[in-house]
């Protein structure tokens, strides 16, 4: 069954695991506590037990080889000169069969996915034809899987007939996949259980069963004690929670009462302040009205003052212009008077000069007549 499961899809490789010896491994726990569970023998003595273990060891060995087929196929040129042409040819044919199976499965899965997307047309004839085609292609998978199983057996037979090639192959193996290694680890663990079972005789099996029953009774008794203690703990916790809850509720009630009292006082204080606020608001409105009247009167007075100031300024400017005009007129008049006086004085001088000249001429004429 293991070979059939691994032959369908080749697993990746890994380093060869250490073969388990046909002896029991010593337990790390104290021998006095586990003495009824430890077999008295450390080696298999009956032929039947040795044959069973031999079959299981051979199976594990074959599984190790089967998990190397993928590595062999991917390193064909490197291993051809080491393993021989017959082995590598069988590996190549096995790889081709596995690849064909994998491609067919992927192709069918893709077609089924597309049909699921088009399920609304399932009543159409072409939809049923596609389903029939997929079923026919699926019918070709079992023969192909059987070919892979036969190919796995043939390749494994060639490897087992060439132990030297197997040892060389294990030295070339870098690593296995996690799935393959996990499967081999499970087989090794199964071998350990089976080996311990084969080492245990009837008397030891009876003692082991009795020991396990005693352990179970102790476990049930201890579990009963644990359950009782847990119930007591739960009851104590409930009582404590009930006390903690009552205390918390009482404290909360006290806080609520204190809050209500403080809020009542705050409410009374707020109502008083609200009354004062309303009164002050009424007074503020009255003062605001008075202020508006005073502002209006002040505006009128200021307007009148501005008008009067403007008129006074205009009157002063007019007076200033009149003063300047009067000054100018006075200056012109004075100038005119001065000029008039000067002219009159000039005329008087010219007249006096003329008279003097006439008098001189007359005197001169008188002297001339006298000389004559």
PDB file of C-alpha atoms in Angstrom, residues 198-314:
ATOM      1  CA  UNK A 198       6.860  -7.881  19.823  1.00  0.00           C
ATOM      2  CA  UNK A 199       9.278  -7.685  22.776  1.00  0.00           C
ATOM      3  CA  UNK A 200       6.417  -7.886  25.258  1.00  0.00           C
ATOM      4  CA  UNK A 201       5.377 -11.413  26.299  1.00  0.00           C
ATOM      5  CA  UNK A 202       1.927 -12.543  27.551  1.00  0.00           C
ATOM      6  CA  UNK A 203       2.839 -12.201  31.243  1.00  0.00           C
ATOM      7  CA  UNK A 204       4.393  -8.795  30.646  1.00  0.00           C
ATOM      8  CA  UNK A 205       1.344  -7.754  28.597  1.00  0.00           C
ATOM      9  CA  UNK A 206      -0.900  -8.813  31.506  1.00  0.00           C
ATOM     10  CA  UNK A 207       1.278  -6.937  34.006  1.00  0.00           C
ATOM     11  CA  UNK A 208       1.330  -3.938  31.717  1.00  0.00           C
ATOM     12  CA  UNK A 209      -2.447  -4.038  31.367  1.00  0.00           C
ATOM     13  CA  UNK A 210      -2.821  -4.348  35.158  1.00  0.00           C
ATOM     14  CA  UNK A 211      -0.374  -1.463  35.646  1.00  0.00           C
ATOM     15  CA  UNK A 212      -2.291   0.693  33.181  1.00  0.00           C
ATOM     16  CA  UNK A 213      -5.568  -0.181  34.923  1.00  0.00           C
ATOM     17  CA  UNK A 214      -4.051   0.806  38.278  1.00  0.00           C
ATOM     18  CA  UNK A 215      -2.814   4.040  36.727  1.00  0.00           C
ATOM     19  CA  UNK A 216      -6.287   4.658  35.316  1.00  0.00           C
ATOM     20  CA  UNK A 217      -7.906   4.027  38.728  1.00  0.00           C
ATOM     21  CA  UNK A 218      -5.440   6.383  40.363  1.00  0.00           C
ATOM     22  CA  UNK A 219      -6.065   8.858  37.634  1.00  0.00           C
ATOM     23  CA  UNK A 220      -9.837   8.616  38.132  1.00  0.00           C
ATOM     24  CA  UNK A 221      -9.425   8.944  41.907  1.00  0.00           C
ATOM     25  CA  UNK A 222      -7.104  11.890  41.498  1.00  0.00           C
ATOM     26  CA  UNK A 223      -9.445  13.342  38.923  1.00  0.00           C
ATOM     27  CA  UNK A 224     -12.298  13.016  41.433  1.00  0.00           C
ATOM     28  CA  UNK A 225     -10.227  14.859  44.014  1.00  0.00           C
ATOM     29  CA  UNK A 226      -9.347  17.475  41.424  1.00  0.00           C
ATOM     30  CA  UNK A 227     -13.008  17.859  40.460  1.00  0.00           C
ATOM     31  CA  UNK A 228     -13.989  18.229  44.134  1.00  0.00           C
ATOM     32  CA  UNK A 229     -11.287  20.829  44.675  1.00  0.00           C
ATOM     33  CA  UNK A 230     -12.308  22.600  41.503  1.00  0.00           C
ATOM     34  CA  UNK A 231     -15.952  22.644  42.643  1.00  0.00           C
ATOM     35  CA  UNK A 232     -14.898  24.006  46.015  1.00  0.00           C
ATOM     36  CA  UNK A 233     -12.757  26.554  44.241  1.00  0.00           C
ATOM     37  CA  UNK A 234     -15.672  27.536  42.018  1.00  0.00           C
ATOM     38  CA  UNK A 235     -17.942  27.830  45.075  1.00  0.00           C
ATOM     39  CA  UNK A 236     -15.345  29.916  46.878  1.00  0.00           C
ATOM     40  CA  UNK A 237     -14.921  32.098  43.848  1.00  0.00           C
ATOM     41  CA  UNK A 238     -18.713  32.497  43.586  1.00  0.00           C
ATOM     42  CA  UNK A 239     -18.950  33.405  47.280  1.00  0.00           C
ATOM     43  CA  UNK A 240     -16.095  35.806  46.902  1.00  0.00           C
ATOM     44  CA  UNK A 241     -17.673  37.249  43.789  1.00  0.00           C
ATOM     45  CA  UNK A 242     -20.993  37.566  45.595  1.00  0.00           C
ATOM     46  CA  UNK A 243     -19.274  39.382  48.509  1.00  0.00           C
ATOM     47  CA  UNK A 244     -17.126  41.468  46.035  1.00  0.00           C
ATOM     48  CA  UNK A 245     -20.347  42.150  44.051  1.00  0.00           C
ATOM     49  CA  UNK A 246     -22.329  43.162  47.195  1.00  0.00           C
ATOM     50  CA  UNK A 247     -19.475  45.367  48.313  1.00  0.00           C
ATOM     51  CA  UNK A 248     -19.194  46.895  44.878  1.00  0.00           C
ATOM     52  CA  UNK A 249     -22.962  47.426  44.648  1.00  0.00           C
ATOM     53  CA  UNK A 250     -22.981  49.052  48.100  1.00  0.00           C
ATOM     54  CA  UNK A 251     -20.081  51.261  47.155  1.00  0.00           C
ATOM     55  CA  UNK A 252     -21.766  52.125  43.882  1.00  0.00           C
ATOM     56  CA  UNK A 253     -25.003  52.960  45.744  1.00  0.00           C
ATOM     57  CA  UNK A 254     -23.063  55.202  48.118  1.00  0.00           C
ATOM     58  CA  UNK A 255     -21.406  56.911  45.201  1.00  0.00           C
ATOM     59  CA  UNK A 256     -24.783  57.365  43.527  1.00  0.00           C
ATOM     60  CA  UNK A 257     -26.273  58.911  46.663  1.00  0.00           C
ATOM     61  CA  UNK A 258     -23.257  61.157  47.043  1.00  0.00           C
ATOM     62  CA  UNK A 259     -23.551  62.092  43.424  1.00  0.00           C
ATOM     63  CA  UNK A 260     -27.262  62.841  43.765  1.00  0.00           C
ATOM     64  CA  UNK A 261     -26.614  64.979  46.850  1.00  0.00           C
ATOM     65  CA  UNK A 262     -23.816  66.905  45.186  1.00  0.00           C
ATOM     66  CA  UNK A 263     -25.868  67.312  42.041  1.00  0.00           C
ATOM     67  CA  UNK A 264     -28.827  68.575  44.137  1.00  0.00           C
ATOM     68  CA  UNK A 265     -26.595  71.166  45.751  1.00  0.00           C
ATOM     69  CA  UNK A 266     -25.183  72.076  42.382  1.00  0.00           C
ATOM     70  CA  UNK A 267     -28.730  72.326  41.008  1.00  0.00           C
ATOM     71  CA  UNK A 268     -29.801  74.691  43.785  1.00  0.00           C
ATOM     72  CA  UNK A 269     -26.692  76.763  43.279  1.00  0.00           C
ATOM     73  CA  UNK A 270     -27.333  76.765  39.568  1.00  0.00           C
ATOM     74  CA  UNK A 271     -30.944  77.909  40.050  1.00  0.00           C
ATOM     75  CA  UNK A 272     -29.792  80.767  42.294  1.00  0.00           C
ATOM     76  CA  UNK A 273     -27.156  81.770  39.831  1.00  0.00           C
ATOM     77  CA  UNK A 274     -29.715  81.501  37.055  1.00  0.00           C
ATOM     78  CA  UNK A 275     -32.068  83.904  38.898  1.00  0.00           C
ATOM     79  CA  UNK A 276     -29.203  86.331  39.467  1.00  0.00           C
ATOM     80  CA  UNK A 277     -28.242  85.950  35.851  1.00  0.00           C
ATOM     81  CA  UNK A 278     -31.771  86.725  34.674  1.00  0.00           C
ATOM     82  CA  UNK A 279     -31.947  89.819  36.898  1.00  0.00           C
ATOM     83  CA  UNK A 280     -28.563  90.993  35.715  1.00  0.00           C
ATOM     84  CA  UNK A 281     -29.661  90.291  32.168  1.00  0.00           C
ATOM     85  CA  UNK A 282     -32.748  92.526  32.625  1.00  0.00           C
ATOM     86  CA  UNK A 283     -30.543  95.226  34.121  1.00  0.00           C
ATOM     87  CA  UNK A 284     -28.122  94.801  31.281  1.00  0.00           C
ATOM     88  CA  UNK A 285     -30.935  95.206  28.752  1.00  0.00           C
ATOM     89  CA  UNK A 286     -32.109  98.407  30.507  1.00  0.00           C
ATOM     90  CA  UNK A 287     -28.581  99.723  30.609  1.00  0.00           C
ATOM     91  CA  UNK A 288     -28.197  98.781  26.999  1.00  0.00           C
ATOM     92  CA  UNK A 289     -31.321 100.728  26.085  1.00  0.00           C
ATOM     93  CA  UNK A 290     -30.082 103.749  28.063  1.00  0.00           C
ATOM     94  CA  UNK A 291     -26.739 103.368  26.438  1.00  0.00           C
ATOM     95  CA  UNK A 292     -28.359 103.309  23.006  1.00  0.00           C
ATOM     96  CA  UNK A 293     -30.282 106.528  23.846  1.00  0.00           C
ATOM     97  CA  UNK A 294     -27.118 108.193  25.136  1.00  0.00           C
ATOM     98  CA  UNK A 295     -25.235 107.037  22.082  1.00  0.00           C
ATOM     99  CA  UNK A 296     -27.963 108.525  19.869  1.00  0.00           C
ATOM    100  CA  UNK A 297     -27.912 111.807  21.794  1.00  0.00           C
ATOM    101  CA  UNK A 298     -24.127 111.866  21.762  1.00  0.00           C
ATOM    102  CA  UNK A 299     -24.199 111.253  18.026  1.00  0.00           C
ATOM    103  CA  UNK A 300     -26.594 114.161  17.537  1.00  0.00           C
ATOM    104  CA  UNK A 301     -24.539 116.447  19.803  1.00  0.00           C
ATOM    105  CA  UNK A 302     -21.371 115.431  18.032  1.00  0.00           C
ATOM    106  CA  UNK A 303     -23.052 116.095  14.675  1.00  0.00           C
ATOM    107  CA  UNK A 304     -24.141 119.539  15.859  1.00  0.00           C
ATOM    108  CA  UNK A 305     -20.685 120.245  17.179  1.00  0.00           C
ATOM    109  CA  UNK A 306     -19.205 119.211  13.892  1.00  0.00           C
ATOM    110  CA  UNK A 307     -21.633 121.491  12.041  1.00  0.00           C
ATOM    111  CA  UNK A 308     -20.892 124.400  14.413  1.00  0.00           C
ATOM    112  CA  UNK A 309     -17.199 123.761  14.204  1.00  0.00           C
ATOM    113  CA  UNK A 310     -17.471 123.700  10.430  1.00  0.00           C
ATOM    114  CA  UNK A 311     -19.428 126.956  10.427  1.00  0.00           C
ATOM    115  CA  UNK A 312     -16.998 128.556  12.890  1.00  0.00           C
ATOM    116  CA  UNK A 313     -14.105 127.421  10.755  1.00  0.00           C
ATOM    117  CA  UNK A 314     -15.775 128.844   7.660  1.00  0.00           C
TER     118      UNK A 314
END
